[in-house]
CSV table of C-alpha atoms in Angstrom, one decimal:
chain,number,residue,atom,x,y,z
D,1,GLN,CA,0.0,0.0,0.0
D,2,VAL,CA,1.2,3.5,-0.9
D,3,GLN,CA,1.1,6.2,1.8
D,4,LEU,CA,2.5,9.5,0.6
D,5,VAL,CA,3.4,12.0,3.3
D,6,GLU,CA,4.1,15.6,2.4
D,7,SER,CA,5.9,18.2,4.3
D,8,GLY,CA,7.5,21.6,3.9
D,9,GLY,CA,4.5,23.8,3.2
D,10,GLY,CA,3.8,27.1,5.0
D,11,LEU,CA,3.7,30.8,4.7
D,12,VAL,CA,6.3,32.8,2.9
D,13,GLN,CA,6.8,36.3,1.6
D,14,ALA,CA,6.8,37.0,-2.1
D,15,GLY,CA,10.2,36.3,-3.6
D,16,GLY,CA,11.0,33.7,-1.0
D,17,SER,CA,11.6,30.0,-1.2
D,18,LEU,CA,10.2,26.8,0.1
D,19,ARG,CA,11.1,23.2,-0.3
D,20,LEU,CA,8.4,20.5,-0.3
D,21,SER,CA,9.1,16.9,0.4
D,22,CYS,CA,7.1,13.8,-0.2
D,23,THR,CA,8.0,10.3,0.8
D,24,ASN,CA,6.2,6.9,0.7
D,25,SER,CA,5.8,5.6,4.2
D,26,GLY,CA,4.0,2.5,3.0
D,27,ARG,CA,5.2,-0.6,1.1
D,28,ALA,CA,8.2,0.2,-1.1
D,29,PHE,CA,7.6,0.7,-4.8
D,30,SER,CA,9.7,1.8,-7.7
D,31,PHE,CA,7.5,4.5,-9.0
D,32,GLY,CA,7.6,5.2,-12.7
D,33,VAL,CA,6.7,8.8,-12.0
D,34,MET,CA,6.5,11.1,-9.0
D,35,GLY,CA,5.3,14.7,-9.1
D,36,TRP,CA,3.5,17.6,-7.6
D,37,TYR,CA,0.1,19.1,-8.5
D,38,ARG,CA,-1.5,22.1,-6.9
D,39,GLN,CA,-5.0,23.4,-6.5
D,40,ALA,CA,-5.9,27.0,-5.7
D,41,PRO,CA,-9.3,28.0,-4.4
D,42,GLU,CA,-12.0,27.6,-7.1
D,43,LYS,CA,-9.5,26.3,-9.6
D,44,GLN,CA,-8.8,22.9,-11.1
D,45,ARG,CA,-5.9,20.8,-9.9
D,46,GLU,CA,-3.0,21.4,-12.2
D,47,LEU,CA,0.4,19.7,-12.8
D,48,VAL,CA,3.3,21.6,-11.4
D,49,ALA,CA,6.2,19.3,-12.0
D,50,ALA,CA,6.9,15.6,-12.6
D,51,ILE,CA,10.0,13.4,-12.6
D,52,TYR,CA,10.2,10.0,-14.2
D,53,ALA,CA,12.2,7.0,-13.4
D,54,ASN,CA,14.7,7.8,-16.1
D,55,GLY,CA,15.3,11.2,-14.6
D,56,SER,CA,13.5,13.2,-17.2
D,57,THR,CA,11.3,16.1,-15.9
D,58,LYS,CA,8.3,18.1,-16.9
D,59,TYR,CA,7.2,21.5,-15.6
D,60,ALA,CA,4.2,23.7,-16.0
D,61,ASP,CA,5.1,26.8,-18.0
D,62,SER,CA,4.2,29.0,-15.0
D,63,VAL,CA,7.0,27.5,-12.8
D,64,LYS,CA,9.8,26.9,-15.3
D,65,GLY,CA,13.0,28.5,-14.2
D,66,ARG,CA,11.7,28.9,-10.6
D,67,PHE,CA,10.9,25.4,-9.4
D,68,ILE,CA,13.1,22.4,-9.4
D,69,ILE,CA,11.9,18.8,-8.9
D,70,SER,CA,14.2,16.0,-7.8
D,71,ARG,CA,13.9,12.6,-6.3
D,72,GLU,CA,15.7,9.9,-4.4
D,73,LEU,CA,14.7,6.6,-6.0
D,74,ARG,CA,15.8,4.4,-3.1
D,75,LYS,CA,13.8,6.4,-0.6
D,76,SER,CA,10.8,6.8,-2.9
D,77,THR,CA,11.1,10.5,-2.0
D,78,VAL,CA,10.4,13.5,-4.2
D,79,TYR,CA,11.3,17.1,-3.6
D,80,LEU,CA,10.1,20.4,-5.0
D,81,GLN,CA,12.4,23.4,-4.5
D,82,MET,CA,10.3,26.5,-5.1
D,83,ASN,CA,12.1,29.8,-5.6
D,84,SER,CA,10.9,33.3,-6.4
D,85,LEU,CA,7.5,32.5,-5.1
D,86,SER,CA,4.6,34.8,-5.9
D,87,PRO,CA,1.1,35.1,-4.5
D,88,GLU,CA,-0.1,33.2,-7.7
D,89,ASP,CA,1.7,30.2,-6.3
D,90,THR,CA,-0.6,30.0,-3.3
D,91,ALA,CA,-2.4,26.7,-3.3
D,92,VAL,CA,-2.6,23.3,-1.8
D,93,TYR,CA,0.2,21.2,-3.2
D,94,PHE,CA,-0.4,17.5,-3.6
D,95,CYS,CA,2.2,14.8,-4.1
D,96,TYR,CA,1.5,12.2,-6.8
D,97,ALA,CA,3.2,8.8,-7.5
D,98,GLY,CA,2.4,6.4,-10.3
D,99,PHE,CA,3.2,2.7,-10.4
D,100,ARG,CA,2.2,0.5,-13.3
D,101,GLY,CA,-0.7,2.8,-14.3
D,102,VAL,CA,-2.0,3.2,-10.8
D,103,GLY,CA,-1.7,6.6,-9.2
D,104,SER,CA,-1.6,7.6,-5.5
D,105,TRP,CA,-2.0,11.0,-3.9
D,106,GLY,CA,-0.8,12.6,-0.7
D,107,GLN,CA,-3.1,14.5,1.6
D,108,GLY,CA,-1.8,17.9,0.4
D,109,THR,CA,0.2,20.7,2.0
D,110,GLN,CA,-0.8,24.3,2.0
D,111,VAL,CA,1.6,26.9,0.5
D,112,THR,CA,0.7,30.5,1.1
D,113,VAL,CA,2.7,33.4,-0.5
D,114,ALA,CA,2.1,36.8,1.0
D,115,SER,CA,2.5,39.9,-1.1
């Protein structure tokens, strides 16, 4: 069973940085993909960044050049380094992990960027 646990959210001033972490505390899996989504109030959940088992990455246009995703395969852990944060980045951030076509979600962590 997959149990994704996120940490690192919080309140930060515009221009600041935060680092999110997500680890699987359940049964060990070699996830084909891990990533982060976010959902702002009254908006749809959107992909922020993803990293695949081969190390390739994908970013939303709105975060390119500011966010960096990385992972530790052995620990089934994924990180999201968020720099130059703006109020538009305020949202609940969800960790995602995919294994053989089956996806799992974390409970979400709030990120609030004050102007």
